[in-house]
Amino acid sequence: MTSIAFFNNKGGVGKTSLVYHTAWMFAEMGYRALAVDLDPQSNLSIMALDEERLEALWPDTDHPETLFGAVDPLFGGTGDVRPAHIETLSEKLGLLVGDLALSRIEDDLSTEWPRCQEGRERAFRVTTAFWRVIREAATRHEADIVLIDVGPNLGAINRAALVASSYVVMPVAPDLFSLQGLKNLGPTLRQWRALWERARALVPAAVGEMPSGRMTPAGYVLMQHAERLGRPTKAYAKWQQRLPVAYRESVLGADPPEHMPESDPNQIQRIKHYRSLMPLAMEARKPMFALKPADGAIGAHQANVAQCREDFKGLVQRLMERTGIKRGS
């Protein structure tokens, strides 16, 4: 199972929109994709589903068809994880639905994490709950790729989500906050990876297979860049020049080269902020690059739709190159 978590502890960079559109583009290109909403705010689910469907998935009683419903027996002490409901978005795209109730299990995840270093069986079952649910769902969906949306923090839910991830893509904006986010995120990822590697040596035999917890940095996606005549505006250009160094130092733990190349190899793609298209896409419940004149995408909007399609097609192609994704993998 190849899984990619889209993660930055700085919010507001367009992370959820990035996951949503990337998942749809994988599906359009013929890949079977599974999108996973592990952000308790459930913004990915809200973007993908209409209010009537969400109301059915989030009734006043239990939520058996959400991700919380899949892990609830384990955290409630009544059993282990159970198969998650896969919400069909298209023939090739499925969604594991998010749930605000996920925030209830944060304390348990936090408590059990250090107990993995003691080789405790329940600690491993709790820490890998998301991975086991996602793996089973990905197998059932015959997914080529799993895309995971997580919240903008360094909490226990995100740590468990990253343990379940093969790769990490970092959406960033050209600003001071994203720069600081990289400086916080990089050392934390390396620490989580090292702790999990040590813990795996202590896994009791009864627990079974465990995730590798590679969390391999695949690169960053520059979001919401502003340009004038094809060049970044002066304010944004300042931060764009500093992001490559911050990524190398903080995320990769590498020294910057004496001369940074003009094109940063760690930058996967730039995605423009298509402000005028997003309201139309939300209304139509489809990705921006799939908007038609009947959806209101007329005139200049059509040029933006075409550009949006090229942006996300390029992003998916580069992700395939960096992660080795193949059909039937």
Short mmCIF file of C-alpha atoms in Angstrom, two decimals:
data_model
loop_
_atom_site.label_atom_id
_atom_site.label_comp_id
_atom_site.label_asym_id
_atom_site.label_seq_id
_atom_site.Cartn_x
_atom_site.Cartn_y
_atom_site.Cartn_z
CA MET A 1 0.00 0.00 0.00
CA THR A 2 1.48 3.32 -1.09
CA SER A 3 0.12 6.11 1.08
CA ILE A 4 0.87 9.82 1.01
CA ALA A 5 0.03 12.14 3.90
CA PHE A 6 -0.36 15.83 3.10
CA PHE A 7 0.90 17.54 6.20
CA ASN A 8 1.89 20.95 7.50
CA ASN A 9 1.38 22.15 11.05
CA LYS A 10 0.59 25.59 9.61
CA GLY A 11 -3.06 25.85 8.57
CA GLY A 12 -4.63 27.87 5.80
CA VAL A 13 -2.30 26.82 2.97
CA GLY A 14 -4.97 24.97 0.96
CA LYS A 15 -4.00 21.47 2.11
CA THR A 16 -7.48 19.94 1.99
CA SER A 17 -8.21 21.35 -1.45
CA LEU A 18 -4.88 19.92 -2.58
CA VAL A 19 -5.76 16.42 -1.32
CA TYR A 20 -9.24 16.58 -2.84
CA HIS A 21 -8.08 17.65 -6.29
CA THR A 22 -5.07 15.32 -6.32
CA ALA A 23 -7.31 12.36 -5.47
CA TRP A 24 -9.72 13.26 -8.27
CA MET A 25 -6.87 13.69 -10.75
CA PHE A 26 -5.44 10.27 -9.89
CA ALA A 27 -8.90 8.82 -10.56
CA GLU A 28 -9.26 10.74 -13.85
CA MET A 29 -5.88 9.36 -14.96
CA GLY A 30 -7.14 5.82 -14.43
CA TYR A 31 -5.76 5.06 -10.97
CA ARG A 32 -7.85 3.64 -8.15
CA ALA A 33 -7.50 6.17 -5.34
CA LEU A 34 -8.63 6.18 -1.73
CA ALA A 35 -8.89 9.53 0.07
CA VAL A 36 -8.72 9.40 3.87
CA ASP A 37 -10.03 12.22 6.09
CA LEU A 38 -8.05 12.04 9.35
CA ASP A 39 -8.57 15.69 10.25
CA PRO A 40 -11.17 15.89 13.06
CA GLN A 41 -12.40 19.09 11.41
CA SER A 42 -13.50 16.82 8.51
CA ASN A 43 -13.00 19.49 5.86
CA LEU A 44 -12.21 16.93 3.17
CA SER A 45 -15.52 15.15 3.80
CA ILE A 46 -17.36 18.48 3.81
CA MET A 47 -15.76 19.37 0.47
CA ALA A 48 -16.59 16.01 -1.10
CA LEU A 49 -20.16 15.41 0.13
CA ASP A 50 -23.37 17.39 0.22
CA GLU A 51 -25.09 18.36 3.46
CA GLU A 52 -27.81 15.76 3.15
CA ARG A 53 -25.29 12.93 2.89
CA LEU A 54 -23.19 14.31 5.74
CA GLU A 55 -26.27 14.49 7.95
CA ALA A 56 -26.89 10.80 7.27
CA LEU A 57 -23.27 9.93 8.08
CA TRP A 58 -23.20 12.04 11.24
CA PRO A 59 -26.51 11.29 13.03
CA ASP A 60 -27.14 12.20 16.66
CA THR A 61 -26.40 8.59 17.67
CA ASP A 62 -23.40 6.43 16.68
CA HIS A 63 -21.42 7.04 13.48
CA PRO A 64 -20.71 3.53 12.13
CA GLU A 65 -19.87 4.73 8.61
CA THR A 66 -17.10 7.15 9.55
CA LEU A 67 -13.44 6.58 10.43
CA PHE A 68 -14.31 7.05 14.08
CA GLY A 69 -16.87 4.29 13.78
CA ALA A 70 -14.18 1.97 12.43
CA VAL A 71 -11.81 2.48 15.40
CA ASP A 72 -14.42 3.04 18.12
CA PRO A 73 -14.58 -0.60 19.33
CA LEU A 74 -10.83 -0.53 20.08
CA PHE A 75 -10.85 2.80 21.87
CA GLY A 76 -14.14 2.04 23.59
CA GLY A 77 -12.75 -1.21 24.98
CA THR A 78 -15.30 -3.46 23.27
CA GLY A 79 -13.10 -5.04 20.58
CA ASP A 80 -10.66 -4.16 17.83
CA VAL A 81 -10.92 -2.04 14.69
CA ARG A 82 -13.52 -3.02 12.12
CA PRO A 83 -13.77 -2.50 8.35
CA ALA A 84 -14.46 1.11 7.41
CA HIS A 85 -17.26 2.20 5.12
CA ILE A 86 -15.90 3.44 1.77
CA GLU A 87 -17.96 6.31 0.40
CA THR A 88 -18.02 6.16 -3.40
CA LEU A 89 -17.15 9.46 -5.08
CA SER A 90 -16.58 7.93 -8.52
CA GLU A 91 -15.90 4.54 -10.04
CA LYS A 92 -12.23 4.77 -9.09
CA LEU A 93 -12.31 7.16 -6.12
CA GLY A 94 -13.40 6.27 -2.61
CA LEU A 95 -13.42 8.24 0.65
CA LEU A 96 -12.99 7.19 4.27
CA VAL A 97 -15.22 9.78 5.93
CA GLY A 98 -13.92 12.01 8.69
CA ASP A 99 -15.57 12.67 12.03
CA LEU A 100 -15.30 15.35 14.69
CA ALA A 101 -15.50 12.50 17.22
CA LEU A 102 -11.93 11.53 16.29
CA SER A 103 -10.81 14.22 18.73
CA ARG A 104 -12.08 11.99 21.56
CA ILE A 105 -9.31 9.46 21.00
CA GLU A 106 -6.42 11.93 21.02
CA ASP A 107 -5.66 11.36 24.70
CA ASP A 108 -5.59 7.57 24.32
CA LEU A 109 -3.27 7.82 21.32
CA SER A 110 -1.01 10.14 23.29
CA THR A 111 -0.93 7.85 26.34
CA GLU A 112 -0.16 4.68 24.38
CA TRP A 113 2.59 6.11 22.17
CA PRO A 114 5.39 5.95 24.82
CA ARG A 115 4.19 2.51 25.89
CA CYS A 116 5.21 1.19 22.48
CA GLN A 117 8.78 1.69 23.72
CA GLU A 118 7.92 -0.81 26.47
CA GLY A 119 6.62 -3.40 23.99
CA ARG A 120 3.01 -3.30 25.25
CA GLU A 121 0.54 -5.04 22.96
CA ARG A 122 -2.35 -2.60 23.33
CA ALA A 123 -0.02 0.32 22.70
CA PHE A 124 0.83 -1.07 19.26
CA ARG A 125 -2.80 -1.89 18.48
CA VAL A 126 -3.86 1.67 19.34
CA THR A 127 -0.98 3.39 17.54
CA THR A 128 -1.56 1.36 14.36
CA ALA A 129 -5.38 1.52 14.42
CA PHE A 130 -5.56 3.98 11.51
CA TRP A 131 -3.02 2.02 9.48
CA ARG A 132 -4.91 -1.23 9.91
CA VAL A 133 -8.23 0.35 8.95
CA ILE A 134 -6.72 2.10 5.93
CA ARG A 135 -4.84 -0.99 4.76
CA GLU A 136 -7.97 -3.15 4.87
CA ALA A 137 -10.02 -0.51 3.04
CA ALA A 138 -7.28 0.01 0.43
CA THR A 139 -7.18 -3.74 -0.23
CA ARG A 140 -10.95 -3.91 -0.58
CA HIS A 141 -10.98 -0.86 -2.88
CA GLU A 142 -8.00 -2.27 -4.83
CA ALA A 143 -6.39 1.13 -4.41
CA ASP A 144 -3.25 2.09 -6.31
CA ILE A 145 -2.75 5.09 -4.04
CA VAL A 146 -3.99 6.32 -0.65
CA LEU A 147 -4.06 10.07 0.03
CA ILE A 148 -4.37 11.14 3.67
CA ASP A 149 -5.54 14.54 4.86
CA VAL A 150 -4.53 15.48 8.42
CA GLY A 151 -5.02 18.53 10.60
CA PRO A 152 -2.53 21.39 11.01
CA ASN A 153 -0.89 20.33 14.29
CA LEU A 154 1.73 18.03 15.78
CA GLY A 155 -0.71 16.06 17.94
CA ALA A 156 -1.19 12.36 18.57
CA ILE A 157 -3.81 11.82 15.83
CA ASN A 158 -1.42 13.18 13.22
CA ARG A 159 1.45 11.13 14.61
CA ALA A 160 -0.62 7.95 14.20
CA ALA A 161 -1.59 9.09 10.69
CA LEU A 162 2.05 9.64 9.78
CA VAL A 163 2.99 6.21 11.13
CA ALA A 164 0.48 4.90 8.57
CA SER A 165 2.10 6.86 5.73
CA SER A 166 4.74 5.83 3.22
CA TYR A 167 5.42 9.40 2.11
CA VAL A 168 4.80 12.95 3.30
CA VAL A 169 4.03 15.89 1.02
CA MET A 170 4.15 19.34 2.58
CA PRO A 171 1.89 22.07 1.19
CA VAL A 172 3.41 25.48 1.86
CA ALA A 173 2.60 29.09 1.11
CA PRO A 174 5.27 31.70 0.37
CA ASP A 175 5.16 33.37 3.78
CA LEU A 176 6.90 33.50 7.15
CA PHE A 177 4.38 31.14 8.77
CA SER A 178 5.08 28.31 6.33
CA LEU A 179 8.80 28.83 6.83
CA GLN A 180 8.36 28.45 10.58
CA GLY A 181 6.07 25.47 10.00
CA LEU A 182 8.83 23.64 8.14
CA LYS A 183 11.27 24.37 10.96
CA ASN A 184 8.87 22.80 13.47
CA LEU A 185 7.75 19.93 11.28
CA GLY A 186 11.08 18.57 10.05
CA PRO A 187 12.68 17.74 13.42
CA THR A 188 9.38 16.34 14.71
CA LEU A 189 9.08 13.95 11.75
CA ARG A 190 12.62 12.71 12.26
CA GLN A 191 11.93 12.15 15.96
CA TRP A 192 8.70 10.23 15.28
CA ARG A 193 10.43 8.10 12.66
CA ALA A 194 13.32 7.23 15.00
CA LEU A 195 11.05 6.39 17.93
CA TRP A 196 8.85 4.16 15.78
CA GLU A 197 11.87 2.36 14.36
CA ARG A 198 13.03 1.54 17.89
CA ALA A 199 9.54 0.51 18.96
CA ARG A 200 9.10 -1.92 16.06
CA ALA A 201 11.92 -4.04 17.46
CA LEU A 202 9.75 -4.64 20.54
CA VAL A 203 6.48 -5.62 18.83
CA PRO A 204 4.90 -8.68 20.51
CA ALA A 205 4.41 -11.60 18.13
CA ALA A 206 0.65 -11.59 18.80
CA VAL A 207 0.28 -8.13 17.25
CA GLY A 208 1.23 -9.21 13.73
CA GLU A 209 2.39 -7.02 10.86
CA MET A 210 3.28 -3.41 11.61
CA PRO A 211 3.65 -0.37 9.32
CA SER A 212 7.17 0.66 8.42
CA GLY A 213 6.51 4.24 9.52
CA ARG A 214 8.86 5.53 6.83
CA MET A 215 7.23 8.95 6.57
CA THR A 216 9.62 9.65 3.69
CA PRO A 217 9.57 13.34 2.66
CA ALA A 218 8.50 13.44 -0.98
CA GLY A 219 8.83 17.20 -1.35
CA TYR A 220 6.68 20.29 -0.99
CA VAL A 221 3.93 21.90 -3.05
CA LEU A 222 3.93 25.67 -3.25
CA MET A 223 0.35 26.87 -2.84
CA GLN A 224 -1.40 30.18 -3.53
CA HIS A 225 1.58 31.79 -5.20
CA ALA A 226 0.81 35.17 -6.70
CA GLU A 227 2.35 36.18 -10.00
CA ARG A 228 2.44 39.21 -12.22
CA LEU A 229 3.47 38.72 -15.84
CA GLY A 230 4.54 35.18 -14.99
CA ARG A 231 6.80 36.17 -12.09
CA PRO A 232 6.12 36.06 -8.33
CA THR A 233 5.27 39.40 -6.77
CA LYS A 234 8.09 40.90 -4.71
CA ALA A 235 6.60 40.08 -1.31
CA TYR A 236 6.09 36.41 -2.18
CA ALA A 237 9.40 36.07 -4.03
CA LYS A 238 11.29 36.80 -0.81
CA TRP A 239 9.79 33.78 0.93
CA GLN A 240 9.95 31.54 -2.13
CA GLN A 241 13.71 32.02 -2.14
CA ARG A 242 13.99 30.94 1.51
CA LEU A 243 11.70 27.88 1.35
CA PRO A 244 14.19 25.59 -0.48
CA VAL A 245 16.86 26.19 2.18
CA ALA A 246 14.40 25.72 5.04
CA TYR A 247 13.13 22.46 3.54
CA ARG A 248 16.61 21.03 3.06
CA GLU A 249 17.81 22.01 6.54
CA SER A 250 14.69 21.33 8.62
CA VAL A 251 12.94 18.49 6.82
CA LEU A 252 15.81 16.60 5.19
CA GLY A 253 18.41 17.46 7.83
CA ALA A 254 20.88 18.36 5.07
CA ASP A 255 23.24 21.26 4.65
CA PRO A 256 22.25 23.73 1.95
CA PRO A 257 24.42 23.68 -1.17
CA GLU A 258 26.81 26.53 -1.74
CA HIS A 259 24.68 27.60 -4.69
CA MET A 260 20.97 26.74 -4.73
CA PRO A 261 19.83 25.58 -8.18
CA GLU A 262 17.40 27.85 -9.98
CA SER A 263 14.81 25.05 -9.89
CA ASP A 264 14.46 23.43 -6.47
CA PRO A 265 14.35 19.61 -6.87
CA ASN A 266 12.32 19.32 -3.66
CA GLN A 267 9.49 21.46 -5.02
CA ILE A 268 7.01 19.05 -6.59
CA GLN A 269 4.67 21.60 -8.13
CA ARG A 270 3.26 25.09 -7.86
CA ILE A 271 -0.50 25.35 -7.58
CA LYS A 272 -2.17 28.68 -8.25
CA HIS A 273 -4.93 29.88 -5.95
CA TYR A 274 -7.96 29.59 -8.23
CA ARG A 275 -10.16 31.83 -6.11
CA SER A 276 -12.84 32.35 -8.73
CA LEU A 277 -13.25 28.61 -9.40
CA MET A 278 -13.52 27.23 -5.89
CA PRO A 279 -17.06 28.53 -5.13
CA LEU A 280 -18.25 27.01 -8.43
CA ALA A 281 -16.56 23.71 -7.61
CA MET A 282 -18.09 23.57 -4.14
CA GLU A 283 -21.53 24.24 -5.56
CA ALA A 284 -21.13 21.58 -8.27
CA ARG A 285 -19.44 19.05 -5.91
CA LYS A 286 -16.67 18.41 -8.40
CA PRO A 287 -13.00 19.38 -8.78
CA MET A 288 -12.21 22.77 -10.27
CA PHE A 289 -10.57 21.22 -13.33
CA ALA A 290 -13.80 19.36 -14.16
CA LEU A 291 -16.02 22.47 -14.24
CA LYS A 292 -18.12 23.00 -17.38
CA PRO A 293 -19.98 26.05 -18.74
CA ALA A 294 -23.16 24.54 -17.28
CA ASP A 295 -21.51 24.88 -13.84
CA GLY A 296 -20.93 28.59 -14.43
CA ALA A 297 -17.35 28.28 -15.70
CA ILE A 298 -17.73 30.57 -18.69
CA GLY A 299 -15.51 33.14 -20.35
CA ALA A 300 -12.17 33.60 -18.60
CA HIS A 301 -13.07 30.82 -16.17
CA GLN A 302 -12.50 28.23 -18.90
CA ALA A 303 -8.86 29.27 -19.27
CA ASN A 304 -8.42 28.85 -15.51
CA VAL A 305 -10.11 25.45 -15.62
CA ALA A 306 -7.68 24.31 -18.32
CA GLN A 307 -4.68 25.67 -16.38
CA CYS A 308 -5.92 24.02 -13.19
CA ARG A 309 -6.11 20.69 -15.00
CA GLU A 310 -2.52 21.03 -16.22
CA ASP A 311 -1.32 21.98 -12.72
CA PHE A 312 -2.82 18.91 -11.08
CA LYS A 313 -1.92 16.57 -13.92
CA GLY A 314 1.69 17.70 -13.53
CA LEU A 315 1.49 17.24 -9.77
CA VAL A 316 0.23 13.66 -10.10
CA GLN A 317 2.86 12.78 -12.67
CA ARG A 318 5.62 14.04 -10.38
CA LEU A 319 4.17 12.20 -7.39
CA MET A 320 4.19 9.01 -9.46
CA GLU A 321 7.85 9.55 -10.30
CA ARG A 322 8.84 10.22 -6.68
CA THR A 323 6.87 7.41 -5.06
CA GLY A 324 6.93 4.71 -7.73
CA ILE A 325 3.13 4.45 -7.88
CA LYS A 326 1.92 1.91 -10.41
CA ARG A 327 -1.50 0.56 -11.25
CA GLY A 328 -2.28 -2.54 -9.23
CA SER A 329 0.38 -1.70 -6.65
#
